[in-house]
Short mmCIF file of C-alpha atoms and ligand atoms in Angstrom, two decimals:
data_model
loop_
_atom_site.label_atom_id
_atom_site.label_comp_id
_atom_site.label_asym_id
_atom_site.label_seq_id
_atom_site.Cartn_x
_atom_site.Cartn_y
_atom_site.Cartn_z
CA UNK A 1 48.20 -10.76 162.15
CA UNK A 2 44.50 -9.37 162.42
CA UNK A 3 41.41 -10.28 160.38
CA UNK A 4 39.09 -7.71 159.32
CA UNK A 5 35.77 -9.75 159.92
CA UNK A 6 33.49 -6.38 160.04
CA UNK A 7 29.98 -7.08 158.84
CA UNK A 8 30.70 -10.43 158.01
CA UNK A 9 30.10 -14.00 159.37
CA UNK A 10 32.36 -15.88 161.40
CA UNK A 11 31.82 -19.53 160.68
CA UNK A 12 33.45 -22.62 161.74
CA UNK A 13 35.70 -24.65 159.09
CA UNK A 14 33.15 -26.67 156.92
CA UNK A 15 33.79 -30.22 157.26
CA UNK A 16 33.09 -32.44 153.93
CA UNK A 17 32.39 -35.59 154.62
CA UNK A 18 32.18 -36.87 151.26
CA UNK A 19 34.53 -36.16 148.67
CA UNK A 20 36.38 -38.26 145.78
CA UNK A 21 40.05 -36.65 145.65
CA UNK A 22 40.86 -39.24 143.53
CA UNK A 23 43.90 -40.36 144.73
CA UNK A 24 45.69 -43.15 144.19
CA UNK A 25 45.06 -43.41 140.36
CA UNK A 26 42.51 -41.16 138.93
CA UNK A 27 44.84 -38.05 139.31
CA UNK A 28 43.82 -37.33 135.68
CA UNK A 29 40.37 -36.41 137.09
CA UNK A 30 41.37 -35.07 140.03
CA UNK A 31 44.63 -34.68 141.95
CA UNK A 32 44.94 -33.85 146.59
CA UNK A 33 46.39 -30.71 145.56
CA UNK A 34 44.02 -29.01 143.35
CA UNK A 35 41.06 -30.61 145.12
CA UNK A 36 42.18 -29.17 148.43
CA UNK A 37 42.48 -25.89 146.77
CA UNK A 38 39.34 -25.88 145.63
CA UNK A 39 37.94 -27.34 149.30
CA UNK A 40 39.93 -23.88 151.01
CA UNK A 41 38.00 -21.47 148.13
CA UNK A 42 34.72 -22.68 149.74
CA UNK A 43 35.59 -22.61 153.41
CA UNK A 44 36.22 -26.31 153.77
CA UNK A 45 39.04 -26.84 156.31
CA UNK A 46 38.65 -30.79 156.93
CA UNK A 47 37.47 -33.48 154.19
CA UNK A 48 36.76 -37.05 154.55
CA UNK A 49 37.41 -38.65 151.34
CA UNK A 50 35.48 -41.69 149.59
CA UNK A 51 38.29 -44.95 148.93
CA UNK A 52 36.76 -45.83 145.45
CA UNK A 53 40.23 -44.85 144.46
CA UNK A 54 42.26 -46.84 141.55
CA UNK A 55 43.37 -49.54 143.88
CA UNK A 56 40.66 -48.67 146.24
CA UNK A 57 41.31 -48.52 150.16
CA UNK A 58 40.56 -51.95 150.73
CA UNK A 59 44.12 -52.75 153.60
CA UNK A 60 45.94 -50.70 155.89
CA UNK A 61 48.78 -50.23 154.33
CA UNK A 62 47.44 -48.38 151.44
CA UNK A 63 45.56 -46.33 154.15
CA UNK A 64 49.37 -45.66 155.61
CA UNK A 65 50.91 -44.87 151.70
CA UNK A 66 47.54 -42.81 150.80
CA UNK A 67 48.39 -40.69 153.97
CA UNK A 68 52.33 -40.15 152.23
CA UNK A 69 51.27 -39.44 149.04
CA UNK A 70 49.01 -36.80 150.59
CA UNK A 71 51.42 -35.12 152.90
CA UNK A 72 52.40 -32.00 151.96
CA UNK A 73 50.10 -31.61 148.80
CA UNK A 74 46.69 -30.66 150.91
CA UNK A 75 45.60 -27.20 152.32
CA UNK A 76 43.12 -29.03 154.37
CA UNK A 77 42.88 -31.66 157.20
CA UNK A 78 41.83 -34.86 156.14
CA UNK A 79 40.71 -38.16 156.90
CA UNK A 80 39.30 -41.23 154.71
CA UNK A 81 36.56 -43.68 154.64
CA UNK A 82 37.67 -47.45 154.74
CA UNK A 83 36.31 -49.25 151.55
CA UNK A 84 34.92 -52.84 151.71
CA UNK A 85 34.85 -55.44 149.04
CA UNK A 86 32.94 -58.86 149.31
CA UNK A 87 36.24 -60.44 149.84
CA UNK A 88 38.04 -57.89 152.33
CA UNK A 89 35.55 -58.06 155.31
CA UNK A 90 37.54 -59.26 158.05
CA UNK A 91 40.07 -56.45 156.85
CA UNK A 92 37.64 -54.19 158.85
CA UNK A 93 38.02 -56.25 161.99
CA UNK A 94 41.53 -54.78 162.25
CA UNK A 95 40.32 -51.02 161.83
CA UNK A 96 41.65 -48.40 164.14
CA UNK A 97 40.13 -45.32 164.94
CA UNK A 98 43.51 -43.79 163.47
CA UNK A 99 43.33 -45.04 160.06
CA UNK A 100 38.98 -44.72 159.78
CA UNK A 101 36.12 -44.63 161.89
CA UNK A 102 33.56 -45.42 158.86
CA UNK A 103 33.55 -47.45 155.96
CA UNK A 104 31.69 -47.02 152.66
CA UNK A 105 29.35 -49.47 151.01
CA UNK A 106 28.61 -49.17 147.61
CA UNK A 107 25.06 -51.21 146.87
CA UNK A 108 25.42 -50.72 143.71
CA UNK A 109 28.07 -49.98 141.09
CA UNK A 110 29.52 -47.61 137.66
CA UNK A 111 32.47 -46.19 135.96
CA UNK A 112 33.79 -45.74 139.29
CA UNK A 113 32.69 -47.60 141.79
CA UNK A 114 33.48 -51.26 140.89
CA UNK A 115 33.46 -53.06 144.50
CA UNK A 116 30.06 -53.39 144.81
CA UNK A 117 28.73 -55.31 147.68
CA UNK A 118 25.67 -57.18 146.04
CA UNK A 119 25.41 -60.82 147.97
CA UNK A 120 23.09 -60.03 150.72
CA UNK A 121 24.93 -62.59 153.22
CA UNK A 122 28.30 -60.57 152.93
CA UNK A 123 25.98 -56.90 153.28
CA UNK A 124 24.89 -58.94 156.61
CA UNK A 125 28.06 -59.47 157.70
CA UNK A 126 29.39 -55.96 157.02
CA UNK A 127 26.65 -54.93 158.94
CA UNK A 128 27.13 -57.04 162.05
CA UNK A 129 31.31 -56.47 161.72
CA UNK A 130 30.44 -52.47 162.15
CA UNK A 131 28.09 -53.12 164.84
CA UNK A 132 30.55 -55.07 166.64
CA UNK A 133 33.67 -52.16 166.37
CA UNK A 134 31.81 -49.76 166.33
CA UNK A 135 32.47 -48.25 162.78
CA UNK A 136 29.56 -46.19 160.96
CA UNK A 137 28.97 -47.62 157.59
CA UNK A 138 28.25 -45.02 154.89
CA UNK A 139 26.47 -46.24 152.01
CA UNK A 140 25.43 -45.67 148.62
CA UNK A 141 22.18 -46.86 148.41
CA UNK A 142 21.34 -47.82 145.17
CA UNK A 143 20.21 -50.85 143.71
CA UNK A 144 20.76 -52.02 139.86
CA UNK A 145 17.90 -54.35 139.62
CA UNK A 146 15.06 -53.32 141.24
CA UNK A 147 12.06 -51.79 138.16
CA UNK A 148 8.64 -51.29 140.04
CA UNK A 149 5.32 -49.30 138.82
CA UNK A 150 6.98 -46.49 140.30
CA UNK A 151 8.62 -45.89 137.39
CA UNK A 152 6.49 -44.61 135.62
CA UNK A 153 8.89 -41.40 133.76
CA UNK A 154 9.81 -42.44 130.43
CA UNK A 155 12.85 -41.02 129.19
CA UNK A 156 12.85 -38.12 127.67
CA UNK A 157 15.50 -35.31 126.58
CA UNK A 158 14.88 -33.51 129.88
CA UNK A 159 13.96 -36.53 132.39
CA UNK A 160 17.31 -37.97 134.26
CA UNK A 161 16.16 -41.55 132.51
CA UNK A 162 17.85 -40.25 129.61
CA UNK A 163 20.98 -40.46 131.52
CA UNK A 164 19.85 -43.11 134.30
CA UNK A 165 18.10 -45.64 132.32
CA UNK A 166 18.55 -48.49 133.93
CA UNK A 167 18.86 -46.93 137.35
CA UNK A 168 15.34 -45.96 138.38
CA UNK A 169 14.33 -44.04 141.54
CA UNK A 170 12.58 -47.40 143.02
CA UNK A 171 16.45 -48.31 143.20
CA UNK A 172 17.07 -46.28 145.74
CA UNK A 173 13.65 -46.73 147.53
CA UNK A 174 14.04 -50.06 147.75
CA UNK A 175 17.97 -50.14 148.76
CA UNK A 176 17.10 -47.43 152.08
CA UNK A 177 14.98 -49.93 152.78
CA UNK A 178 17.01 -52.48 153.01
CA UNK A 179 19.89 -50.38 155.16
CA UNK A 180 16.87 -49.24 157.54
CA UNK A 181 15.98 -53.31 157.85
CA UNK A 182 19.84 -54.33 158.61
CA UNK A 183 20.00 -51.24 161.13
CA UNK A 184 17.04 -52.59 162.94
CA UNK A 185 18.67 -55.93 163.10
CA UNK A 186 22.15 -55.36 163.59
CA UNK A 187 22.20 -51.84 165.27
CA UNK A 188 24.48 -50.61 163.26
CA UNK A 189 25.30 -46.87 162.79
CA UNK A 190 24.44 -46.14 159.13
CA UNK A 191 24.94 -42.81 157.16
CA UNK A 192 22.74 -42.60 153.78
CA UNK A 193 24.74 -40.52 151.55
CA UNK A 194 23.18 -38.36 148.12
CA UNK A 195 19.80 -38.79 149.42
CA UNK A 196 17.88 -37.35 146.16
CA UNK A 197 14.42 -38.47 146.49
CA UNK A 198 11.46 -37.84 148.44
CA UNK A 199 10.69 -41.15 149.29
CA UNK A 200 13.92 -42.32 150.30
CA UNK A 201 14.47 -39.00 152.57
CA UNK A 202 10.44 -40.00 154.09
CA UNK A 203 11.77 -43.61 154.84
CA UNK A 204 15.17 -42.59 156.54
CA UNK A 205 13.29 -39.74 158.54
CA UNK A 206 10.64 -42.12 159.94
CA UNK A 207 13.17 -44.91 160.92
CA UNK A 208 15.20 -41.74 162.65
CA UNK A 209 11.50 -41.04 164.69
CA UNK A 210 11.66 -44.58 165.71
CA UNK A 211 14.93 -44.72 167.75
CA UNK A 212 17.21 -46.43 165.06
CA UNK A 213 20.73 -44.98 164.89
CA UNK A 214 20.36 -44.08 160.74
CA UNK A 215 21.04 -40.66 159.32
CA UNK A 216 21.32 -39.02 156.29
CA UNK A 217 23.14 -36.91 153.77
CA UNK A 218 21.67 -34.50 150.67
CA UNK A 219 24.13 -32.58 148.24
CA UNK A 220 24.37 -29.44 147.23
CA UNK A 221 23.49 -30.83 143.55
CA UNK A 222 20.38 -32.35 144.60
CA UNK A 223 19.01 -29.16 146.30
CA UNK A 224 20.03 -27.20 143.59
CA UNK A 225 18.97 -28.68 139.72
CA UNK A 226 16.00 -30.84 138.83
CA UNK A 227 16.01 -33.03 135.76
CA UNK A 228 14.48 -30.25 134.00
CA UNK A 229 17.93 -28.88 133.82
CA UNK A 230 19.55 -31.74 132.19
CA UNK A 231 18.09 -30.19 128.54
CA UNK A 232 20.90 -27.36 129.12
CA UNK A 233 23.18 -29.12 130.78
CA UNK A 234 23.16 -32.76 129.89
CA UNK A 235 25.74 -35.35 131.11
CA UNK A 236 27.80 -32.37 133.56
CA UNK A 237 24.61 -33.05 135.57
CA UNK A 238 24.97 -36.86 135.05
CA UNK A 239 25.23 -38.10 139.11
CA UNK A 240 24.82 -40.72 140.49
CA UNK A 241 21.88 -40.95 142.10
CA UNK A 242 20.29 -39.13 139.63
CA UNK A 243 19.06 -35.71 139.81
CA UNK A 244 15.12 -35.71 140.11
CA UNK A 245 11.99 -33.66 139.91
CA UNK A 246 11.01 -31.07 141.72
CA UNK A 247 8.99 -32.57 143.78
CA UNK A 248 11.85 -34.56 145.17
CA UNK A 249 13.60 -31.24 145.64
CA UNK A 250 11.18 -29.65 147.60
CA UNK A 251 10.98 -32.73 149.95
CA UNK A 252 14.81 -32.33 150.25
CA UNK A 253 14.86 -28.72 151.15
CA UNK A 254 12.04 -29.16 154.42
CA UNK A 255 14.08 -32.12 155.18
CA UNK A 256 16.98 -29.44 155.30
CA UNK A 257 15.51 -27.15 157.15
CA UNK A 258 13.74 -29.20 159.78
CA UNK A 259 17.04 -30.89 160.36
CA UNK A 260 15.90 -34.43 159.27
CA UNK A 261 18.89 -34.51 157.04
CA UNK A 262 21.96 -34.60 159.24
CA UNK A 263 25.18 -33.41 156.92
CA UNK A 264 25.18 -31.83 153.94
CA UNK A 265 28.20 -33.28 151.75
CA UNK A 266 29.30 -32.33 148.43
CA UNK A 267 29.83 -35.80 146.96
CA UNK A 268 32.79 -33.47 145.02
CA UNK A 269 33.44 -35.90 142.07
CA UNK A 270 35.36 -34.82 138.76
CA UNK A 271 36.06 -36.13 136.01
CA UNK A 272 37.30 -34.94 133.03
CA UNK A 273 35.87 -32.60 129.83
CA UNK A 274 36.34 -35.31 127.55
CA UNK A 275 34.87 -38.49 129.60
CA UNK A 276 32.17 -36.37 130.61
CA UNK A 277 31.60 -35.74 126.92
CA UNK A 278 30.97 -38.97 126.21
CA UNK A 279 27.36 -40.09 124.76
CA UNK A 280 25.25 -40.48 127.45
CA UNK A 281 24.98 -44.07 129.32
CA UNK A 282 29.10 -43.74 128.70
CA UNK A 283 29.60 -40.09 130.65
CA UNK A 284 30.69 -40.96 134.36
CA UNK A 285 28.25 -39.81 136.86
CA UNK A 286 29.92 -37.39 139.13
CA UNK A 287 30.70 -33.37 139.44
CA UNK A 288 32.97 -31.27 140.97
CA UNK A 289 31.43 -29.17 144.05
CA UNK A 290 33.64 -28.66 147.20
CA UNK A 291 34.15 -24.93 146.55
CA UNK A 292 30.63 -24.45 145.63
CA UNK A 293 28.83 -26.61 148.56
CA UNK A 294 28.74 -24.02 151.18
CA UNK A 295 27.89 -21.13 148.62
CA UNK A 296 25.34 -22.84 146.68
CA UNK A 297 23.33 -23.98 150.16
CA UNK A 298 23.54 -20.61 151.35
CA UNK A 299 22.55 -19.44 148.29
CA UNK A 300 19.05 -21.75 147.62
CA UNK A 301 18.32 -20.90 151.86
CA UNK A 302 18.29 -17.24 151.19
CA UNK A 303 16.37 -17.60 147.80
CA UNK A 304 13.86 -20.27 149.25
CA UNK A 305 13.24 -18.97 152.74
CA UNK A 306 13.91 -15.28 152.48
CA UNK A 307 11.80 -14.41 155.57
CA UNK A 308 14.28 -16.69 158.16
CA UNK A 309 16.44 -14.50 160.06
CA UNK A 310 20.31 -14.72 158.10
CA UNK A 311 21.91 -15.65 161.56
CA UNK A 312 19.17 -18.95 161.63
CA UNK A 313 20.65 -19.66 158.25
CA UNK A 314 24.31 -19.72 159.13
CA UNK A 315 23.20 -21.24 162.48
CA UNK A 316 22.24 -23.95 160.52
CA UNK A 317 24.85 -23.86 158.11
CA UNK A 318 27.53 -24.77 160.80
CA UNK A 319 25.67 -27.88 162.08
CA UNK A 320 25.05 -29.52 158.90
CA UNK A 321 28.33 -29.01 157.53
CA UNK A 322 30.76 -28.27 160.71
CA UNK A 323 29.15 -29.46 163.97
CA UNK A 324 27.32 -32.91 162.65
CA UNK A 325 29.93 -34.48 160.29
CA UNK A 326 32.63 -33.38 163.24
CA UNK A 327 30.12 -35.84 165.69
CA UNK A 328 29.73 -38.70 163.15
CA UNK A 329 33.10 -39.47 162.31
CA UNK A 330 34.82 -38.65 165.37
CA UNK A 331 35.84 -35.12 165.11
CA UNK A 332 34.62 -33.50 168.23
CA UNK A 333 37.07 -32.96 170.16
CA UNK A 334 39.23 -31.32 167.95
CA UNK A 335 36.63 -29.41 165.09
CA UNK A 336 33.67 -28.53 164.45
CA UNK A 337 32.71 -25.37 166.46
CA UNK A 338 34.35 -22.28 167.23
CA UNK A 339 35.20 -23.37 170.74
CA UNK A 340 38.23 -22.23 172.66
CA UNK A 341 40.52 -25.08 172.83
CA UNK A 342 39.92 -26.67 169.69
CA UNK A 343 41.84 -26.47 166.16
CA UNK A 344 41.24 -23.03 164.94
CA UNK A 345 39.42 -23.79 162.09
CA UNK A 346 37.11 -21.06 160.85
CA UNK A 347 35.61 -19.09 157.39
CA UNK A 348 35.05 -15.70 157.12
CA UNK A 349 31.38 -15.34 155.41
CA UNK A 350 30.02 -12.13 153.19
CA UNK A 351 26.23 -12.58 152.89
CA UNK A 352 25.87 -9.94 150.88
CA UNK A 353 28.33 -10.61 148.23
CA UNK A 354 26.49 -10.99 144.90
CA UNK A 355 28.58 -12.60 142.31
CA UNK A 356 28.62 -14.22 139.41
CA UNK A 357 30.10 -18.16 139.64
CA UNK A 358 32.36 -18.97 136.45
CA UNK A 359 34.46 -21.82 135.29
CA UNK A 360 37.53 -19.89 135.92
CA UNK A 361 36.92 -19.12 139.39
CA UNK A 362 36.49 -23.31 139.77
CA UNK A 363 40.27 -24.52 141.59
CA UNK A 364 39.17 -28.40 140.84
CA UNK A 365 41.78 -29.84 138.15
CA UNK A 366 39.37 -29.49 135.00
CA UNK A 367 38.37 -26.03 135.97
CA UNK A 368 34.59 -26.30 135.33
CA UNK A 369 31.50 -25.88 137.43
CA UNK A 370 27.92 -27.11 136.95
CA UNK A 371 27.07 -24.12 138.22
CA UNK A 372 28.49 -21.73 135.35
CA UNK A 373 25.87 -18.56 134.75
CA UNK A 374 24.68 -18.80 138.11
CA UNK A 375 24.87 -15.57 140.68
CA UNK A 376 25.86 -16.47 144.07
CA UNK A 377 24.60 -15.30 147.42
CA UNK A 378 27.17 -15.08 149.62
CA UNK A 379 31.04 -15.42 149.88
CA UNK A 380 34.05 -17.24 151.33
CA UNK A 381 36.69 -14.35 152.04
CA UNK A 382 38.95 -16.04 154.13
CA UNK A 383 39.34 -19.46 155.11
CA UNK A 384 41.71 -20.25 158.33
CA UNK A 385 42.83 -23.46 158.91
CA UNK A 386 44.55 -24.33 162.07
CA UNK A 387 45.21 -20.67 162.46
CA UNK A 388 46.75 -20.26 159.33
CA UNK A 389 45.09 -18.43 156.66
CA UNK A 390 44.90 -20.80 153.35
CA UNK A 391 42.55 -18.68 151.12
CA UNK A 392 41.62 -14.80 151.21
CA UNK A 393 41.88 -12.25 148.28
CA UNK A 394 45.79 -12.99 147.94
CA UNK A 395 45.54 -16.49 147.01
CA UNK A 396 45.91 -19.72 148.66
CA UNK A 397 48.31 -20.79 152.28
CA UNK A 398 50.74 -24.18 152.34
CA UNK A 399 49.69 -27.35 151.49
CA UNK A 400 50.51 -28.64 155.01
CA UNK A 401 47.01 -29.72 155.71
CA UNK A 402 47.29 -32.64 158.55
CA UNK A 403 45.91 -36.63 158.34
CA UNK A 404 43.73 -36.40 161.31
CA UNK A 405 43.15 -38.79 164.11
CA UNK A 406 39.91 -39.34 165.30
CA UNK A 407 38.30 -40.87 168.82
CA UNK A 408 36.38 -44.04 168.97
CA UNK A 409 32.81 -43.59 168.08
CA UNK A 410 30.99 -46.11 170.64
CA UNK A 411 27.49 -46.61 170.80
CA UNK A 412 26.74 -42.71 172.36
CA UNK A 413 27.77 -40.93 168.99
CA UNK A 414 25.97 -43.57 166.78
CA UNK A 415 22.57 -42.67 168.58
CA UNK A 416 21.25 -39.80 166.39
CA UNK A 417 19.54 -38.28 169.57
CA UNK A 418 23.23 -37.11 171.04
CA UNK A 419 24.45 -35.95 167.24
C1 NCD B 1 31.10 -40.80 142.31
C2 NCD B 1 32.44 -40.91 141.63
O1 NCD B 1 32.56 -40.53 140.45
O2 NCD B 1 33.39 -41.32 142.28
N1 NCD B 1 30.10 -40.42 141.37
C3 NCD B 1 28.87 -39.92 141.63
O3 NCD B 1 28.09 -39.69 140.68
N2 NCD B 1 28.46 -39.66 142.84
C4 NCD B 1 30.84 -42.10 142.96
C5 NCD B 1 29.74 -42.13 143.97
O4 NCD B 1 29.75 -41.43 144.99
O5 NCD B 1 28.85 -42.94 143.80
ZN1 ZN B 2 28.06 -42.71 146.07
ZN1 ZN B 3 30.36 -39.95 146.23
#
């Protein structure tokens, strides 16, 4: 069969390193098959999804049964980040590239994300286990108790404190710090995930200047709403980390551009119309957003930088989301760039599709979308995966998406310099 790709973009298969497909357990927000439908609608081909899963992937074996409850229910290629409790950490001694190359921390917890690693002994030991096999920890760096003068935004109907009280942005501030101090003393390969404020993003960007093997991660939410949106939108725009001001925004988008930020991930994270209804400190943080991270990105770098060349932008595109999450986790070889010899991965791109983005073009299980009202720049037309088409203007391919294997990282790939 032939593609028609005339006038369009030829990219390669998005990778998204950070979604919550919600399985084992939570299929009620969320279940492998709609999620990967909704991942082939936006030109993702591979995801790597989070463990805090209902149990979450704390052994092996529930790595091995995750993998058969998948199999033939995903469009895409996948792959999953390890979890870690305080009391699992010599689970991660017996990782194999195979089952994950990475392992999330969460530094702080909520609704759903209950294994939070909070003694500062164990966070040292996680730290020095990675080191030591080579595993890249990817953390959610938040932290519950820290209040400093920075705080100074009182909550308000629009501010994100209405949501966020008793998570302030010094939280975050003062948990990158802490990841950029255990780097520095344990060497460890560390991906910050939902950066969302200026600060944080100017801390992890300096410590990259200085030779330490950290990178980072911003969302298509964060680039796209400030907290002045949470008067129309309220708790669907409840995330955690919050969604801040503009200022942060801003910061995000050069850090975007000038490549500081190394992946872009969606952080796709659903839950349902009636939990997210809930009165506000009860609404789970979280939204859906694998079908709209490639769309909405393309969309703000088009609005916000209309003078770059369109083949810069998609240049760009295909590192943060294709090339750079391929080299973190292990991917290389196989995805990541339209290279002869490698899976066959690849999107089909209109740039100068217009179009207006509505819940019921949203595949996620509780068909809804922050972005509702908004016109697009730019569409997915066809999405190939492994040479087989799973999404063009017919509908969606088979569900016979692959669990990936991945090479050993070693120290070269955890150096920032070589990703
Ligand atoms: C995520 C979820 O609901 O699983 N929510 C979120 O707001 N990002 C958890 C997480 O990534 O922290
Ligand atoms: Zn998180
Ligand atoms: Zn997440």
């Amino acid at each position: 069969r032939t593609l028609d790709a005339a006038g369009r973009y030829v990219l390669p298969g998005v990778i998204d390193s950070h979604v919550h497909f919600r399985t084992p357990g939570l299929t009620h927000k969320e279940t492998w098959y709609h999620g990967s439908r909704a991942a082939a609608a936006g030109g993702v081909t591979t995801v790597i999804d989070m463990p805090n899963t209902e149990p979450p992937l704390h052994s092996l074996e529930l790595a091995y049964a995750k993998a058969e409850m998948i199999s033939g229910q995903s469009l895409v290629d996948y792959r999953f980040h390890f979890g870690v409790r305080e009391d699992t950490v010599d689970v991660l001694r017996d990782l194999t590239p195979r089952v994950a190359t990475s392992v999330k921390v969460f530094m702080t917890g909520h609704h759903t994300a209950p294994s939070v690693i909070r003694d500062p002994a164990v966070l040292d030991r996680i730290f020095a286990v990675a080191a030591e096999r080579d595993l890249r920890l990817v953390l959610h760096a938040e932290d519950d108790g820290v209040f400093s003068l920075l705080d100074t935004h009182r909550p308000g109907p629009d501010s994100y404190d209405a949501y966020e009280p008793h998570r302030p942005r010094s939280g975050g501030i003062v948990a990158v710090a802490k990841v950029i101090d255990l780097v520095r003393r344990h060497g460890t390969a560390a991906h910050v995930l939902h950066v969302s404020s200026a600060e944080e993003s100017d801390l992890l960007s300096a410590a990259r200047a200085a030779g330490l093997p950290v990178t980072y991660e911003t969302t298509p939410h964060h680039l796209s709403f400030t907290a002045s949106d949470t008067r129309r939108l309220g708790a669907r725009i409840r995330l955690s980390p919050a969604i801040r001001e503009e200022r942060d925004q801003e910061c995000l988008w050069r850090a975007v551009v000038s490549e500081q930020v190394t992946t872009l991930g969606s952080d796709h994270a659903p839950h349902t119309p009636q939990e997210k209804a809930r009165p506000a400190p009860d609404a789970p943080p979280g939204l859906p957003g694998v079908q709209e991270l490639l769309t909405a990105v393309f969309t703000g770098l088009v609005r916000r930088f209309p003078d770059v060349p369109l083949d810069d932008h998609m240049m760009l595109l295909s590192r943060l989301c294709a090339a750079r999450p391929a080299a973190l986790f292990g991917l290389d070889e196989r995805k990541g760039a339209l290279t002869e010899g490698r899976d066959a991965d690849f999107v089909v791109f209109d740039p100068s599709a217009n179009w207006l983005m509505s819940s019921r073009e949203a595949h996620t299980k509780n068909t809804w979308s922050a972005y509702e009202g908004w016109t697009f720049t730019g569409r997915v037309d066809i999405t190939v995966r492994r040479g087989a088409v799973i999404w063009d203007s017919h509908g969606f391919g088979d569900p016979d998406g692959q669990w990936l294997d991945a090479r050993p990282l070693g120290l070269e790939t955890a150096r920032p310099a070589t990703v």
